XYZ file of C-alpha atoms in Angstrom:
285
model
C 31.179 -13.730 3.627
C 33.197 -10.760 2.419
C 31.393 -7.173 3.664
C 29.996 -5.817 0.423
C 28.441 -9.621 -0.674
C 26.145 -9.179 2.365
C 25.794 -5.854 1.717
C 24.302 -6.337 -1.457
C 22.207 -9.924 -0.841
C 20.661 -7.361 2.290
C 19.386 -5.090 -0.242
C 18.142 -7.786 -2.748
C 15.730 -9.370 0.475
C 14.633 -5.659 0.728
C 13.681 -5.539 -2.469
C 12.150 -8.622 -2.180
C 9.488 -7.360 0.976
C 8.436 -5.050 -1.613
C 7.264 -1.660 -1.754
C 5.647 -0.189 0.903
C 2.480 1.700 1.028
C 2.969 4.406 3.101
C 6.115 5.541 5.284
C 6.506 3.279 7.384
C 8.074 -0.060 5.851
C 8.283 -3.511 7.726
C 11.924 -4.543 8.135
C 12.173 -7.442 5.399
C 14.512 -9.781 8.288
C 12.622 -8.398 11.773
C 11.923 -11.808 12.383
C 15.442 -13.375 12.349
C 17.869 -14.147 14.027
C 19.192 -11.483 16.908
C 22.370 -10.512 18.311
C 22.663 -11.066 21.773
C 24.366 -8.433 23.947
C 27.404 -10.401 24.689
C 28.315 -10.700 20.968
C 27.555 -7.088 20.142
C 29.812 -5.593 23.148
C 32.591 -7.811 21.721
C 32.401 -6.911 18.425
C 34.502 -5.203 16.922
C 32.774 -3.533 14.246
C 32.861 0.092 12.885
C 30.588 1.324 10.544
C 31.311 2.105 7.112
C 29.220 3.598 4.272
C 28.242 1.924 0.997
C 27.449 3.969 -2.336
C 25.777 3.390 -4.834
C 25.631 5.550 -8.383
C 24.038 5.285 -10.953
C 25.353 5.946 -14.489
C 23.008 7.198 -18.236
C 26.323 5.699 -19.749
C 27.753 2.158 -20.520
C 30.819 2.956 -19.385
C 32.034 3.767 -16.245
C 34.673 5.870 -17.043
C 33.420 9.334 -16.460
C 31.871 8.207 -12.856
C 35.003 6.587 -11.518
C 37.414 8.792 -12.760
C 35.761 11.309 -10.670
C 35.628 9.348 -8.106
C 39.421 8.995 -8.122
C 40.070 12.353 -8.087
C 37.674 13.378 -5.077
C 39.381 9.740 -3.313
C 42.771 12.115 -3.869
C 41.037 15.332 -3.581
C 39.433 15.250 -0.125
C 37.914 11.492 0.229
C 40.673 9.461 2.184
C 39.725 6.019 2.867
C 37.176 5.462 0.101
C 37.584 3.325 -2.620
C 35.548 1.931 -5.473
C 34.409 -1.196 -5.775
C 35.814 -3.135 -8.853
C 33.709 -6.124 -8.183
C 30.441 -4.969 -8.064
C 30.170 -1.930 -10.456
C 29.840 -2.279 -13.528
C 28.990 -0.788 -16.915
C 25.524 -2.510 -17.498
C 22.561 -1.504 -16.192
C 21.367 -3.804 -12.993
C 17.483 -4.934 -13.811
C 17.024 -4.872 -9.874
C 17.219 -1.252 -9.711
C 13.767 -0.227 -10.409
C 12.135 -2.448 -7.343
C 15.473 -1.297 -5.053
C 14.944 2.066 -5.364
C 11.095 1.690 -5.104
C 11.678 0.446 -1.471
C 15.056 2.820 -0.711
C 12.707 6.134 -1.264
C 12.907 8.806 1.341
C 9.362 8.805 3.038
C 10.160 11.428 5.320
C 10.764 14.886 3.603
C 7.919 16.234 1.364
C 9.175 15.788 -2.614
C 12.324 13.640 -1.472
C 11.983 12.474 -5.331
C 10.096 13.111 -8.565
C 8.909 10.471 -11.230
C 11.796 11.887 -13.680
C 14.148 10.473 -10.535
C 12.437 7.625 -11.139
C 12.462 7.555 -14.831
C 16.638 7.730 -14.446
C 16.667 5.150 -12.140
C 14.872 2.459 -14.652
C 16.503 3.707 -17.966
C 20.394 3.371 -15.814
C 23.153 1.731 -17.933
C 25.660 1.408 -15.506
C 26.887 1.049 -11.555
C 29.080 2.194 -9.443
C 29.426 1.399 -5.926
C 31.575 3.167 -3.682
C 33.281 1.933 -0.147
C 34.391 4.098 2.751
C 36.332 3.557 5.510
C 35.688 1.809 8.382
C 34.986 4.777 10.854
C 35.734 5.196 14.674
C 32.795 6.840 16.229
C 34.834 9.870 17.119
C 34.923 10.703 13.123
C 31.368 9.364 11.953
C 30.955 13.695 11.346
C 33.461 14.077 9.927
C 33.111 10.907 7.134
C 29.670 10.797 6.483
C 30.340 15.329 5.274
C 32.904 13.600 3.296
C 30.353 10.969 2.105
C 28.077 14.249 0.605
C 31.107 15.878 -1.016
C 31.968 12.919 -3.117
C 28.195 12.660 -3.771
C 28.295 15.960 -4.747
C 31.125 15.615 -6.767
C 29.806 12.512 -8.748
C 26.143 13.990 -9.565
C 28.661 16.830 -11.197
C 29.944 13.933 -13.689
C 27.088 12.217 -14.207
C 25.163 9.987 -11.786
C 21.692 10.231 -12.017
C 20.691 8.206 -8.990
C 22.134 7.645 -5.824
C 21.511 5.245 -3.020
C 23.434 5.064 0.364
C 23.278 1.232 0.949
C 24.253 1.036 4.357
C 20.697 2.177 5.394
C 18.792 1.543 2.553
C 17.993 4.917 1.842
C 17.837 7.312 -1.350
C 16.950 10.643 -2.581
C 16.189 11.975 -5.653
C 18.825 13.960 -6.797
C 16.796 17.256 -6.238
C 16.982 16.274 -2.452
C 21.067 14.986 -2.339
C 21.531 18.792 -3.635
C 19.911 19.887 -1.050
C 21.531 18.053 1.749
C 25.405 18.604 -0.295
C 24.071 22.268 0.453
C 23.109 22.140 3.711
C 26.596 20.250 4.843
C 28.502 22.480 3.177
C 26.740 25.186 5.205
C 27.269 23.852 8.428
C 30.705 22.611 7.818
C 31.910 26.166 6.427
C 30.058 26.992 10.075
C 31.973 24.819 12.154
C 28.706 23.393 13.072
C 29.513 19.736 14.037
C 25.830 19.279 15.804
C 24.006 20.238 12.716
C 26.688 18.017 10.230
C 25.352 15.075 12.086
C 21.870 15.891 11.967
C 22.746 16.616 8.458
C 24.171 13.579 8.110
C 21.410 11.386 9.471
C 18.980 12.634 7.128
C 21.118 11.957 4.131
C 21.977 8.633 5.205
C 19.672 7.436 7.626
C 16.087 5.439 7.521
C 13.002 5.617 9.207
C 11.015 4.948 10.417
C 11.118 1.148 9.865
C 8.417 -1.118 11.777
C 9.565 -4.376 13.983
C 7.167 -5.139 16.864
C 5.723 -3.200 19.046
C 7.988 -0.187 17.461
C 9.280 1.697 14.831
C 12.753 1.979 14.238
C 15.656 4.242 12.540
C 18.756 2.282 10.826
C 21.500 4.038 9.805
C 22.243 6.590 12.967
C 25.435 4.871 13.830
C 26.821 6.290 10.186
C 26.898 9.938 12.645
C 28.214 7.771 16.164
C 24.288 7.386 17.561
C 22.485 4.675 18.350
C 19.201 3.566 16.894
C 16.158 5.071 18.183
C 13.310 2.765 19.070
C 9.469 4.106 19.107
C 6.734 2.290 20.403
C 4.020 2.629 17.436
C 1.477 3.753 19.796
C 3.297 6.579 20.509
C 1.526 8.935 16.987
C 1.586 8.534 13.998
C 3.829 8.433 11.828
C 5.278 11.724 10.888
C 4.730 12.049 15.377
C 7.023 9.027 15.363
C 9.697 10.255 12.801
C 10.077 14.013 14.933
C 10.076 11.871 18.527
C 13.229 10.260 16.941
C 14.718 12.816 15.521
C 13.926 14.563 18.858
C 16.147 11.520 20.563
C 19.250 11.297 18.267
C 19.416 15.817 18.989
C 19.358 15.067 22.415
C 22.437 12.615 22.628
C 24.119 14.963 20.454
C 23.333 17.872 22.588
C 22.910 16.660 26.337
C 24.792 13.438 25.702
C 23.551 9.608 26.203
C 22.897 8.570 29.719
C 20.867 12.581 30.327
C 18.722 11.488 27.763
C 18.310 8.287 28.978
C 17.405 9.305 32.236
C 14.927 11.957 31.158
C 13.598 9.842 29.208
C 12.639 7.071 31.017
C 14.637 5.072 28.273
C 16.687 1.790 28.223
C 19.839 0.831 26.127
C 19.761 -2.271 24.552
C 21.775 -3.985 22.209
C 19.737 -7.193 21.256
C 19.839 -6.203 17.710
C 18.201 -8.607 14.843
C 21.276 -7.360 12.341
C 24.300 -9.886 12.722
C 27.247 -7.889 13.893
C 29.287 -8.010 10.055
C 26.275 -6.414 8.576
C 26.496 -2.677 7.095
C 23.536 -1.947 8.795
C 24.434 -3.386 12.451
C 24.755 -0.420 15.160
C 27.502 -1.000 17.623
C 26.244 2.002 19.483
C 22.967 -0.312 20.704
C 19.603 0.657 20.443
C 17.751 3.189 22.268
C 14.680 1.899 23.891
C 11.567 4.587 24.592
C 9.099 2.917 27.059
C 5.599 1.870 26.070
């Protein structure tokens, strides 16, 4: 099964799981097959972005032309997926976006964004390059610039498929602005944080924990926080603090300071976009 087909089938599985009633979501595959530590360590898988753009016309030329120009201008290694992009609506999109909206940031989307998804007329998928860990932040900032270029060209909705995260257009524009400022200031820690906020999903629910998905897109392991550690928003704050500590201090000092462990036992297969080759930080219960 090729990577794009697996990603889209994974998105369909998320849709079947239904719309969550709060910020916390239950992973539809949380009881499924696990990837063992040996499989993970032996895997040569590297992260990559897959981004879905919805258009308002039954014609992909404006969006695809803008994407092609952006690839030539700055987004080297990105490509248009010709097999799955289509010049017609996809009736699964409303449900797909419904379960992927960011429920952490206040006002991350609006009824106008929901209407734009419901009324879309075309779908464009962009594939990012496979990323070495040292390149993840840089490439994620390029992905944000690509999002900006396609919004300017008329995209009405945008979703990161690699972690299953969607924001409304105003929120995307704010993340784009923050990313540009961080890049201009040559501030890689801020770039990494903004990349997490743009392209990672949290919190999701697995037995006994709340988890992040998509931290590998900025070169970090996922973070599992015991569900008894506080409210959902408190737990999200812990996830973000752990990610910041890894970026600032390094992985080993963070693990020691928080008495946490690093695991490679993932419920995602190694060839899935959501699989994190950098492991999972599990905070103690």
